[in-house]
Coordinates of C-alpha atoms in Angstrom, one line a residue:
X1 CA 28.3 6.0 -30.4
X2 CA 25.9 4.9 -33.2
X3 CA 24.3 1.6 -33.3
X4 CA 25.1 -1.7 -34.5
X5 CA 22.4 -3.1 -36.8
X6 CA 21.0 -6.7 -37.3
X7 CA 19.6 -5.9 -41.0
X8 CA 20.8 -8.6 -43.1
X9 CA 18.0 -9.7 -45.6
X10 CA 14.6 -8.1 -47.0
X11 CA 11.7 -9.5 -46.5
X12 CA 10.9 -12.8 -48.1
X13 CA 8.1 -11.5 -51.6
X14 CA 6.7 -14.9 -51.4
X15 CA 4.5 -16.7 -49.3
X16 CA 6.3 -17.6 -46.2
X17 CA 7.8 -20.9 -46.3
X18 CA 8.6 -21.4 -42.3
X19 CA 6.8 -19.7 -38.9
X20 CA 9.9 -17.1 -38.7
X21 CA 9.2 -15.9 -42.4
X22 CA 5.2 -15.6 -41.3
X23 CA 5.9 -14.0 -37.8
X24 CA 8.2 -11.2 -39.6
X25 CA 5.6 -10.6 -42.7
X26 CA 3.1 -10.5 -40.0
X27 CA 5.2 -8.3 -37.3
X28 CA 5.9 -6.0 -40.8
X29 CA 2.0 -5.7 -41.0
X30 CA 1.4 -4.7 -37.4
X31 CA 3.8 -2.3 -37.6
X32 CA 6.1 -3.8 -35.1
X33 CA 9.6 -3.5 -36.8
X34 CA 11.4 -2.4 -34.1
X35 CA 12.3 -5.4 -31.1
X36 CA 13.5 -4.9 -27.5
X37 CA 15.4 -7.7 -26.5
X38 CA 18.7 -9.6 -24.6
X39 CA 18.7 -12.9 -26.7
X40 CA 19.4 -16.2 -25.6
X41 CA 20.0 -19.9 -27.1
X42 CA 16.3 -21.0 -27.4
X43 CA 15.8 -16.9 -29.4
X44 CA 18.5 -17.5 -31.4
X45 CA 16.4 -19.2 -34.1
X46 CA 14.3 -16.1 -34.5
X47 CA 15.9 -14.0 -36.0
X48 CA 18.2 -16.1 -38.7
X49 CA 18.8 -13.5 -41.7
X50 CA 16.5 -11.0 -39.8
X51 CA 14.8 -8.5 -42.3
X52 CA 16.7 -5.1 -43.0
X53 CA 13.4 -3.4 -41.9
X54 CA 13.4 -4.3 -38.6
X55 CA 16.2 -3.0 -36.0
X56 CA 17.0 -4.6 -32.7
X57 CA 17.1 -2.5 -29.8
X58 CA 19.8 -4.5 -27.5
X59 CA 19.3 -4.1 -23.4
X60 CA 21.6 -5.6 -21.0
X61 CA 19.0 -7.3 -18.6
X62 CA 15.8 -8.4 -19.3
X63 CA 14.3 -5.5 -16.8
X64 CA 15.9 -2.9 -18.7
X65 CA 14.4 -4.4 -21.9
X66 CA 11.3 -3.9 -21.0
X67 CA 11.4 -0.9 -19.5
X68 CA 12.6 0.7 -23.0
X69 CA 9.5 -1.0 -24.6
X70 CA 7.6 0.8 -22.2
X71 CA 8.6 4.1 -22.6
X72 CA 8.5 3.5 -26.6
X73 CA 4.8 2.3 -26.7
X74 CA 3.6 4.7 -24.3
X75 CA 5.5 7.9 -27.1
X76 CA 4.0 5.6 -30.0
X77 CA 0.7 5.0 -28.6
X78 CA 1.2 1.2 -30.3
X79 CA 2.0 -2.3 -28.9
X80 CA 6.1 -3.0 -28.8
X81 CA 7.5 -6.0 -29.5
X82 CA 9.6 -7.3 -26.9
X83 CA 11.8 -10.7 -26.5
X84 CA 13.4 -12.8 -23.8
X85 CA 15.0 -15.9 -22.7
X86 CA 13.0 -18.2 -21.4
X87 CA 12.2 -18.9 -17.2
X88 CA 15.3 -16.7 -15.9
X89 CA 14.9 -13.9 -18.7
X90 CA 11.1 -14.0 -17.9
X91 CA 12.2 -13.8 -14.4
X92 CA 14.5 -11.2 -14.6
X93 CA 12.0 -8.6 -16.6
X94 CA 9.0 -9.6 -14.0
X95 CA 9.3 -6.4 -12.1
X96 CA 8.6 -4.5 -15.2
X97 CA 6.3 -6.2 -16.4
X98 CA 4.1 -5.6 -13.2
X99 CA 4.9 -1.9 -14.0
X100 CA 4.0 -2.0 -17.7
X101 CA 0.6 -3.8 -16.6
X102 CA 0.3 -1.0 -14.1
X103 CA 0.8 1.5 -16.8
X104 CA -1.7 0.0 -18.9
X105 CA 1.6 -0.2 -21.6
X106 CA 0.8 -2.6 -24.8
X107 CA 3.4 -4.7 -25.0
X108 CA 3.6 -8.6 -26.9
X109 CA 6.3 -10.2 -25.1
X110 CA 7.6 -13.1 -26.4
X111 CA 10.2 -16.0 -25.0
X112 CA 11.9 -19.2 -25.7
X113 CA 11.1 -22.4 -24.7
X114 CA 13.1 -26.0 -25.1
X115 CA 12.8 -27.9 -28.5
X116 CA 9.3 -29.7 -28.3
X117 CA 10.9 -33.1 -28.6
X118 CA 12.6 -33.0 -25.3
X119 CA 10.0 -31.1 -23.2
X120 CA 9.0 -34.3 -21.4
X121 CA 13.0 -35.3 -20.2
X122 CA 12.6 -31.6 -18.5
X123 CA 15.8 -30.4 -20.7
X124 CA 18.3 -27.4 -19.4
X125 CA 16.7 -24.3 -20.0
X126 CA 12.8 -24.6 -20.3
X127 CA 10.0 -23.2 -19.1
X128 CA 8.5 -25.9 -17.1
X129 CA 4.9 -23.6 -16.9
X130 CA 5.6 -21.0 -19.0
X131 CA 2.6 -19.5 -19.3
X132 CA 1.8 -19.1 -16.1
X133 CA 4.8 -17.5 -15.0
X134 CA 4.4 -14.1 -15.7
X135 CA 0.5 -13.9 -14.7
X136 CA -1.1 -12.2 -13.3
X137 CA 0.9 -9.0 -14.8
X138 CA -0.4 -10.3 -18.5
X139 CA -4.0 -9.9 -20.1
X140 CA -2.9 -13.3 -22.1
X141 CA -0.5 -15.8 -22.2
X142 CA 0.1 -18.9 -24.9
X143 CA 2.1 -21.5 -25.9
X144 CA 0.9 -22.9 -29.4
X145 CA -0.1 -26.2 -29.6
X146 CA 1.0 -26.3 -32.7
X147 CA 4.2 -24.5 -34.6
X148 CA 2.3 -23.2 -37.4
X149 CA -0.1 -21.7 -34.7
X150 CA 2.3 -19.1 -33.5
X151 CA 1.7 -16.2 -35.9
X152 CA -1.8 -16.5 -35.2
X153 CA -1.1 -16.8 -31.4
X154 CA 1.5 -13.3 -31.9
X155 CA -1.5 -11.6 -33.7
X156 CA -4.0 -12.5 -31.3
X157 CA -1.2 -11.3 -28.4
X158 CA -0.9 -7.9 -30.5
X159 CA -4.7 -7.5 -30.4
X160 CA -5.3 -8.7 -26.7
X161 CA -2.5 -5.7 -25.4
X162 CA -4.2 -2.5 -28.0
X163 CA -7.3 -3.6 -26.4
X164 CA -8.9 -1.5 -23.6
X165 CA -7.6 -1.7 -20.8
X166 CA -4.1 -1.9 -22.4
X167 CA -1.4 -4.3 -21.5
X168 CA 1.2 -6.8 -22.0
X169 CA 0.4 -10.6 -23.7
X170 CA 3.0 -12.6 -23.8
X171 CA 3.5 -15.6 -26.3
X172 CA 6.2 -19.1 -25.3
X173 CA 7.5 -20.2 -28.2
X174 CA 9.5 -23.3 -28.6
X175 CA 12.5 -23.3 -30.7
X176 CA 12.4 -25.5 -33.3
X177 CA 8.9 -23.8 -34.1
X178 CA 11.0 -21.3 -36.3
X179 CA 11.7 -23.4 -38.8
X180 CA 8.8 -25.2 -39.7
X181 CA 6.4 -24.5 -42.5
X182 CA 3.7 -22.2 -42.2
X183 CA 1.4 -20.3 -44.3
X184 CA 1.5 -16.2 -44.1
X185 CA -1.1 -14.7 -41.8
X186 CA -3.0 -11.5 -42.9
X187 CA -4.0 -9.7 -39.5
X188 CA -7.6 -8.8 -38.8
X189 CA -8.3 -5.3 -37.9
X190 CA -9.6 -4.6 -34.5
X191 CA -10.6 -1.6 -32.6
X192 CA -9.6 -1.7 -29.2
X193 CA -11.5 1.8 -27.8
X194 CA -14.7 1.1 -25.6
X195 CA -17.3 3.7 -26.2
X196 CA -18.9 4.6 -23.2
X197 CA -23.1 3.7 -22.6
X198 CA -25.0 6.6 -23.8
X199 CA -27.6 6.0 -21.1
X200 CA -25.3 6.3 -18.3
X201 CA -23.8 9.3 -20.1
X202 CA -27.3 11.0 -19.7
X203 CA -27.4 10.0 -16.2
X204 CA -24.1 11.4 -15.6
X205 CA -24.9 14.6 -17.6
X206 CA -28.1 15.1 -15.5
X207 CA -25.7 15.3 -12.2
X208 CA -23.2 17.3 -13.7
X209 CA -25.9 19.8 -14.5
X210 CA -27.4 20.3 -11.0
X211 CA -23.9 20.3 -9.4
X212 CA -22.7 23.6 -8.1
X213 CA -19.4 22.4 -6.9
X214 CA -17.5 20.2 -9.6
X215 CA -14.6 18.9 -8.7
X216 CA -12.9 16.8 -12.0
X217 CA -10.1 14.1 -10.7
X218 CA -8.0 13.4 -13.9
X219 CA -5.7 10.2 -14.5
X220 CA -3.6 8.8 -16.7
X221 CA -6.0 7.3 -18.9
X222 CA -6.8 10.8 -20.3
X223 CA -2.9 11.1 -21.5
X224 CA -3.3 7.4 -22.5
X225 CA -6.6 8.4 -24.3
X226 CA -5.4 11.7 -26.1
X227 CA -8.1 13.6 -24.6
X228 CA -6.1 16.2 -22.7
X229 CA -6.7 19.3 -25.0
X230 CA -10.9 17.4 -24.6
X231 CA -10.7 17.8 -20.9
X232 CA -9.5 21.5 -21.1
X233 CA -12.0 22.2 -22.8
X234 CA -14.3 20.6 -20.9
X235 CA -13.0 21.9 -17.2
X236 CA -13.3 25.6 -18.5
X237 CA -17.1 24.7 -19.9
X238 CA -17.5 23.8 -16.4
X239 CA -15.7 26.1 -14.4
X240 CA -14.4 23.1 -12.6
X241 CA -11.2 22.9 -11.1
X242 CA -9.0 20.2 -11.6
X243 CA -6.9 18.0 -9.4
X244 CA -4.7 14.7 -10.7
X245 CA -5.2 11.3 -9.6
X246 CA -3.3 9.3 -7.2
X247 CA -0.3 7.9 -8.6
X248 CA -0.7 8.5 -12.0
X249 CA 1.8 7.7 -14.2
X250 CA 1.2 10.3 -17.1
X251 CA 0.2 14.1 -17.1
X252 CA -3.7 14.5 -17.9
X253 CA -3.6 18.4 -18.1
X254 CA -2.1 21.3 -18.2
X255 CA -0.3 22.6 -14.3
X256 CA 0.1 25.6 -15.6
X257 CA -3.5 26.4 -16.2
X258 CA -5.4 28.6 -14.6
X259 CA -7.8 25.7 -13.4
X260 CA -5.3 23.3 -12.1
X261 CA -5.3 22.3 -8.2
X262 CA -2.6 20.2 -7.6
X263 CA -2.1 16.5 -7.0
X264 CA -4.2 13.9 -5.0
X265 CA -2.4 12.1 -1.9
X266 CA -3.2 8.8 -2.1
X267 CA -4.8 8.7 1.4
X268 CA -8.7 8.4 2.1
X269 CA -8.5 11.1 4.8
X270 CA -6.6 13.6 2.8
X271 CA -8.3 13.3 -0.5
X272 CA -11.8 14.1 1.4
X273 CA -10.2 16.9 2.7
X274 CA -8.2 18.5 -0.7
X275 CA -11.3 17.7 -2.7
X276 CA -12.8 20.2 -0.1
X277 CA -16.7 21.2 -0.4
X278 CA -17.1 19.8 -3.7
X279 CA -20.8 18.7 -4.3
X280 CA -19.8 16.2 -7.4
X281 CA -16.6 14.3 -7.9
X282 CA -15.9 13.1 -11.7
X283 CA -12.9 10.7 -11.8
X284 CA -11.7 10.2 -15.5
X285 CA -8.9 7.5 -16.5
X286 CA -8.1 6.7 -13.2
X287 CA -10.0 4.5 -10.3
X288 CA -11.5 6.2 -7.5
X289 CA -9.1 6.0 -5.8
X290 CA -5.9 5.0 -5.3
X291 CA -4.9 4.4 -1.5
X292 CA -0.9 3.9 -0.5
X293 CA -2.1 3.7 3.5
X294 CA -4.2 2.7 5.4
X295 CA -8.3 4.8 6.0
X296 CA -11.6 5.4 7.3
X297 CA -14.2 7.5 7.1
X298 CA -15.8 8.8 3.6
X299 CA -14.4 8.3 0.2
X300 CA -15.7 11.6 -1.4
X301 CA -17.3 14.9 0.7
X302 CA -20.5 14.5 2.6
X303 CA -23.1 15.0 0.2
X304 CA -21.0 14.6 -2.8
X305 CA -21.7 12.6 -5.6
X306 CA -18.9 10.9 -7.1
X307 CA -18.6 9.3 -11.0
X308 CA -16.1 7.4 -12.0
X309 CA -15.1 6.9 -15.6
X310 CA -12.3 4.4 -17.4
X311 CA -11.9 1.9 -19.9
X312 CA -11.3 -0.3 -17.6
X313 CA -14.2 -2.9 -16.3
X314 CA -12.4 -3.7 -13.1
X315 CA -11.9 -0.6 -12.0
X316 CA -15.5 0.3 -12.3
X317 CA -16.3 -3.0 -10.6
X318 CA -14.3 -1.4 -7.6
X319 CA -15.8 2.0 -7.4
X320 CA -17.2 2.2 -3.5
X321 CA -20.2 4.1 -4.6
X322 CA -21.9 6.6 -6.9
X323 CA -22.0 5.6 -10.5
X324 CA -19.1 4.0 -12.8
X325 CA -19.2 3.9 -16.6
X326 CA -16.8 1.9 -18.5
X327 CA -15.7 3.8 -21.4
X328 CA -12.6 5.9 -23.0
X329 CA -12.0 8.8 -21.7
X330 CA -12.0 10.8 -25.2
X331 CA -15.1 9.6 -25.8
X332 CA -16.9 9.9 -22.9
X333 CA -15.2 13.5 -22.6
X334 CA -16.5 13.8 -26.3
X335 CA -20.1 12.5 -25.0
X336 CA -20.0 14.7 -22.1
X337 CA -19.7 17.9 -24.1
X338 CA -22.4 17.1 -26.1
X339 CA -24.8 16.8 -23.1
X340 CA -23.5 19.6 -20.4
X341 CA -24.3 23.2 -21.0
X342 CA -21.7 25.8 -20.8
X343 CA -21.7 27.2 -17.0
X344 CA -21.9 30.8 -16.3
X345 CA -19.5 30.6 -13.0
X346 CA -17.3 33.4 -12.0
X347 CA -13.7 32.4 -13.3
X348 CA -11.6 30.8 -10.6
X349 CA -8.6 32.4 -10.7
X350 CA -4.9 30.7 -11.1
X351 CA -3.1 29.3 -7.4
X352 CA -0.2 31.4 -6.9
X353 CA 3.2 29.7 -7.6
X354 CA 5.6 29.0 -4.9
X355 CA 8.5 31.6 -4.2
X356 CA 11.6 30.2 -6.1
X357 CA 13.5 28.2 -3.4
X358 CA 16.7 29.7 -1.7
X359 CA 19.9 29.5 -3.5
X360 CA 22.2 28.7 0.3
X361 CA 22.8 25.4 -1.0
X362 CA 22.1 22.7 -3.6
X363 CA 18.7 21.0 -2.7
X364 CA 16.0 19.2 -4.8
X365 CA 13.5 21.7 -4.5
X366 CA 16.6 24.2 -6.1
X367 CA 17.0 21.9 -8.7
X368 CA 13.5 21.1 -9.5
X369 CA 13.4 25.0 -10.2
X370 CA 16.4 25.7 -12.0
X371 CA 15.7 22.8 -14.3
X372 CA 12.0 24.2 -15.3
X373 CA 13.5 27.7 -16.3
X374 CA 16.0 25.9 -18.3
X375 CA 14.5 23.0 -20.2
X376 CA 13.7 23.0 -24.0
X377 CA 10.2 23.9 -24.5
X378 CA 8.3 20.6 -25.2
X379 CA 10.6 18.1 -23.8
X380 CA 9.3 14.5 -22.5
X381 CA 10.1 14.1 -18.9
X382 CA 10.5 10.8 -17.3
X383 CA 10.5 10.3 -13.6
X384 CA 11.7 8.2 -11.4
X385 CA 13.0 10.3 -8.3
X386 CA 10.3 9.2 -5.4
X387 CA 11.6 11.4 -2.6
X388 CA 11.7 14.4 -5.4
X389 CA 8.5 14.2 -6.3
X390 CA 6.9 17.0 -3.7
X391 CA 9.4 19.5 -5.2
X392 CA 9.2 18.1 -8.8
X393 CA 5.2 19.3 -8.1
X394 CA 5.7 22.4 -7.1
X395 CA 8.5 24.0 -8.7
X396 CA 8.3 22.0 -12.2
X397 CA 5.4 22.5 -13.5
X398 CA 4.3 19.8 -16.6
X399 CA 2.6 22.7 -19.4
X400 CA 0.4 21.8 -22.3
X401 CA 2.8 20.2 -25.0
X402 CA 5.0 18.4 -22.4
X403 CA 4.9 14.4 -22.1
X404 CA 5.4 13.3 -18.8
X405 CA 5.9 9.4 -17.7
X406 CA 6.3 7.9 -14.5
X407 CA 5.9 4.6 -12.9
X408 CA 2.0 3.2 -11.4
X409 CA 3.6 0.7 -10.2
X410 CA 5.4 1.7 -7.4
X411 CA 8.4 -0.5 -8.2
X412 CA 12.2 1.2 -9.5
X413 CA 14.4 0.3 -12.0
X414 CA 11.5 1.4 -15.0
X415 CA 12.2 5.0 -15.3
X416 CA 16.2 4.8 -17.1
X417 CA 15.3 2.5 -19.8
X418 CA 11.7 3.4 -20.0
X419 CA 13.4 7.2 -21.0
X420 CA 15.8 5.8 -23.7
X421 CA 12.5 3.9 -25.0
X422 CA 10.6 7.4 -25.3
X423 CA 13.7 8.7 -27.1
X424 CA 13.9 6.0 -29.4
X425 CA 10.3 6.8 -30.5
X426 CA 11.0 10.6 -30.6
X427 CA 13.9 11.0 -33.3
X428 CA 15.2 14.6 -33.1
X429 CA 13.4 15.5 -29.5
X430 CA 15.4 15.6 -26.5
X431 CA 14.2 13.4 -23.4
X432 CA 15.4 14.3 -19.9
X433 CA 15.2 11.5 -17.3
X434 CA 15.1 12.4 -13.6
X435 CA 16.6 9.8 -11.3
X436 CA 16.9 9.3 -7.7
X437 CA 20.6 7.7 -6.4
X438 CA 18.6 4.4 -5.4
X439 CA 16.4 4.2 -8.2
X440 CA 19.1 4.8 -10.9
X441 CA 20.8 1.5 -9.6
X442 CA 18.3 -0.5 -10.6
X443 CA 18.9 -0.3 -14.0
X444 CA 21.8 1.0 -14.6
X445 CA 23.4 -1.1 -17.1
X446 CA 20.2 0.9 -19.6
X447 CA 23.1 3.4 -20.2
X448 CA 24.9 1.2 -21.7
X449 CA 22.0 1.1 -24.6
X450 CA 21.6 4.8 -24.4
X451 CA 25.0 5.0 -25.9
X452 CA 25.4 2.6 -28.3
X453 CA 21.9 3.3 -29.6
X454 CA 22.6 6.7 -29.6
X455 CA 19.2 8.1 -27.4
X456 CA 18.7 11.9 -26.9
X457 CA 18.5 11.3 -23.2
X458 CA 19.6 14.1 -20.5
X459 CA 19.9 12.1 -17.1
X460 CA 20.0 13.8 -14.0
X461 CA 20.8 11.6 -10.8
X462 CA 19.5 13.6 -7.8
X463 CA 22.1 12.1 -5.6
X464 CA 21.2 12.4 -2.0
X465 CA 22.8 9.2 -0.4
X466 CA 20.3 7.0 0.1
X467 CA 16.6 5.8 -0.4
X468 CA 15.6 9.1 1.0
X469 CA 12.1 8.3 0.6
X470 CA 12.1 5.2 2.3
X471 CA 13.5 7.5 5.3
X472 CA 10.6 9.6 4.9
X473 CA 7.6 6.9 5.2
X474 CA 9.8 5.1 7.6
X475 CA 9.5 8.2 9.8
X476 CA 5.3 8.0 9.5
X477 CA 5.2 5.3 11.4
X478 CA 8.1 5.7 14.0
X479 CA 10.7 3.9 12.5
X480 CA 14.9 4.3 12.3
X481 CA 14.8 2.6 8.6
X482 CA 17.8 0.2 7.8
X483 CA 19.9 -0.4 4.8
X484 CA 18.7 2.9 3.2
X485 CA 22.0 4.8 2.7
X486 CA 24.1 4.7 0.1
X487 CA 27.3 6.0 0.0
X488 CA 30.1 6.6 -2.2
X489 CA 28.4 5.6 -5.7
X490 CA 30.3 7.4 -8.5
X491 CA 27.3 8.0 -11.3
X492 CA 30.2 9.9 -13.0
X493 CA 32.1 7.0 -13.3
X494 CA 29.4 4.7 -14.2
X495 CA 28.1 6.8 -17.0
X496 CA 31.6 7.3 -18.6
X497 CA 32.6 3.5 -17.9
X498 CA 29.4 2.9 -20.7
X499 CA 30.3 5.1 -23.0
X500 CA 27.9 8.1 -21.9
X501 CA 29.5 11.8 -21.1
X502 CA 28.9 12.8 -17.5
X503 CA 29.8 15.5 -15.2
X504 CA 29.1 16.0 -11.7
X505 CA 27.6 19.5 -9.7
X506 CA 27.8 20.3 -5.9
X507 CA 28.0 24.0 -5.9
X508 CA 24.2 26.3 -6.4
X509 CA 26.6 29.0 -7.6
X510 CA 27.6 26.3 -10.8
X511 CA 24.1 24.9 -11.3
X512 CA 22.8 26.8 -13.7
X513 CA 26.1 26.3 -16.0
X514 CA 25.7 22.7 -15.3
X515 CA 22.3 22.7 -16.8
X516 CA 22.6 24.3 -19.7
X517 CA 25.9 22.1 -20.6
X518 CA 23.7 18.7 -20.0
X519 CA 21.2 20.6 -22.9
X520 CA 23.6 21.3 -25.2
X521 CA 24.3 19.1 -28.4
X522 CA 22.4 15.8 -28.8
X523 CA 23.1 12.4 -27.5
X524 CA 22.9 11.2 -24.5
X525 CA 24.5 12.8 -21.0
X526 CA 24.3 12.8 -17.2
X527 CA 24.3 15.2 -14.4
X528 CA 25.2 13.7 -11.1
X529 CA 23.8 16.3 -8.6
X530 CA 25.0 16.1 -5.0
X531 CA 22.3 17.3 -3.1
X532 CA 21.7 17.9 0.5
X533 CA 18.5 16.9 2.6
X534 CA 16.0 19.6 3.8

């Protein structure tokens, strides 16, 4: 299915005459041509005879709106440009908006608001305090005083969310704004990277130096940074191994390397004990450290010294101890390599991949395994399977070249759109989406757009019959978990009903066929796997 466009008119050669013909120069400038929306009345003004340049990328909820936004400015590395009805639209896209701040995602999100004129009679329809709805999950929110003050309010939004740390701002604008005259607006240029405090960089250096033990904890923030082929460079220097963060939502380095230990728990107990004898802990893009349950005891190993680096000033604020620099983590990585002498350690050699998983019948961990010796080289993987994960880790390993995204957050429903977003940004590169049952039903009207905008997404719905993960936790602590099964969803069905081709596999002996049909061709497709609990 190929998409519809709304490209009716160039843009205007002259100065703009009205705020909409400044706002699209200016979006034009910024580089923000392509909107994520589901319009309503008080939107509609927007985007009269909207430039042939810019395309509008239509989601069927607000949630799933911003979830594609996501996953495009995360592949882009820029701010998106994302728009929504006003109050219920806001409210129905809050849950991914907490996960886009989580992900430190740029995003300027904009909504309508009521005509200014009837504001006071409270009119159907308006934002009664629209900007501070969607705080705290926003770095900024605005509603102009004036009309002719919204491209400069949209400018400053664009600036606020590039800025370290990253995020979404988010602009009101009333309706009858759109029409009224306004100058053009030339943006300033701003760079949003923090370089880290070369003082503290010696400091750090100095500790890195005596260490025998390194141990390097790696985040998201490196991925966000694009210093991942930096920090293999610097973990081999070092002879360090290296271990990824709690929770993080991108892939800071390579699992297949040699030095690569595996993932964090996010438990204060367990993270003392993976991080083992280490005699220095450096944390980069990431906090130290994220916790899911309750601890005691230590945060690092007794006589360890940890340091903690991010772009992010309230993270550092939070760092239990040691010493926290505020900084990017390609430049402090950059720094770093400057400072630290090459070690002279004996190599440590590569952990030994698990045995391939028995074939007896169709499980995740078979899955997981079958779909890493059949993916494209290079393909983005998003993720949003929670009771998956263990066997995503160790039978699917994320190499050097892969993108990986997942959600910080800890919410669902980001992971379907978030994948078509990716795709959007990745013309001519396949995506594949990995879904739990429960998660996929969060957002599962995102297929719709998939198909109509014609994404190169490969879904696969690990269908075990239920929030299988909530089962797990619930089974920490003692508890028979209710309202966690799910039976009798047809994915098949619902992908087919929206214009996407789907099939369906049950059988280990037809798994591997399955596969490789879901990778054939381009456009989107799903694979409904019917898996059974270990």
């Amino acid at each position: 299915m190929t998409a519809r466009s709304l490209h009716v008119a160039p843009l205007p050669r002259s100065e703009g005459s009205t705020v909409r013909d400044a706002v699209m120069r200016l979006l034009a400038d910024l580089g923000m041509t392509t909107i994520f929306g589901n319009p309503g009345s008080t939107e509609l003004p927007m985007f009269r005879d909207l430039p042939y340049q810019f395309r509008y990328i239509l989601g069927l909820q607000e949630s799933a709106v911003v979830g594609m936004a996501d996953g495009y400015a995360q592949a882009t590395g820029r701010a998106a440009l994302v728009n929504l009805h006003s109050s219920a639209g806001l409210g129905h896209a809050m849950g991914n908006l907490f996960t886009a701040y989580r992900n430190n995602t740029p995003l300027v999100v904009t909504a309508g608001q009521q005509a200014r004129s009837i504001l006071p009679h409270e009119p159907f329809l308006y934002a009664e305090r629209a900007t501070e709805f969607p705080r705290p999950f926003v770095k900024w929110a605005v509603e102009p005083a004036r009309a002719e003050d919204v491209p400069l309010a949209i400018a400053r939004a664009f600036h606020v969310a590039m800025q370290a740390p990253r995020g979404p701002a988010f602009v009101s604008i009333p309706i009858d704004d759109w029409e009224r005259p306004c100058a053009s607006l030339t943006p300033a240029r701003v760079s949003g990277r923090v370089g880290p405090d070369p003082l503290a960089m010696d400091e750090a250096a100095a500790i890195l130096t005596a260490a025998n033990r390194i141990a390097i904890v790696a985040g998201a923030g490196v991925a966000n940074n694009k210093a991942r082929d930096a920090l293999v460079t610097f973990a081999e220097r070092l002879g360090a191994a290296v271990r990824i963060a709690p929770m993080a939502a991108r892939n800071p380095f390579p699992e297949d390397h040699a030095l690569f230990r595996g993932f964090l728990p996010a438990s204060r107990e367990a993270i003392v004990r993976d991080l083992g004898d280490a005699d220095c802990v450096l944390v980069l893009g990431a906090p130290a450290f994220t916790y899911h349950v309750e601890g005691a005891g230590p945060f690092v190993p007794a006589g360890a010294t940890l340091i903690q680096i991010d772009d992010d000033p309230a993270k550092a604020a939070r760092t239990p101890e040691g010493l926290a620099i505020v900084g990017d983590a390609a430049l402090a990585i950059a720094a770093l390599l400057a400072r630290v002498p090459t070690r002279s350690t004996p190599a440590l050699a590569a952990v030994a991949p698990l045995p391939p998983p028995a074939a007896d019948w169709l499980t995740d961990a078979l899955l997981m395994a079958r779909l890493s010796a059949l993916r494209p080289p290079g393909i983005a993987i998003v993720e949003e399977a929670p009771s998956t994960r263990g066997p995503l880790h160790d039978f699917f390993p994320v190499r050097a070249g892969d993108e990986f995204h997942t959600c910080a957050s800890g919410g669902l429903g980001h992971g379907l759109p978030a994948a078509i977003g990716v795709a959007l940004a990745r013309p001519g590169e396949p995506v594949l989406c990995l879904l739990g049952d429960g998660s996929a039903m969060y957002a599962i009207q995102g297929l719709w757009s998939a198909g109509h905008h014609a994404a190169d997404v490969r879904f696969v719905v690990v269908n075990n019959g239920g929030y299988a993960a909530l089962d797990q936790f619930g089974a920490l602590f003692g508890i028979d978990v209710v309202g966690s099964k799910l039976p009798g969803i047809d994915f098949v069905a619902l992908a087919e009903g929206q214009g996407v081709p789907a099939a369906r596999v049950d059988d280990p002996a037809a798994l591997d066929a399955a596969i490789a049909d879901l990778f054939r061709g381009t456009g989107p497709r799903l694979l409904e796997v019917i898996v059974v609990q270990e």
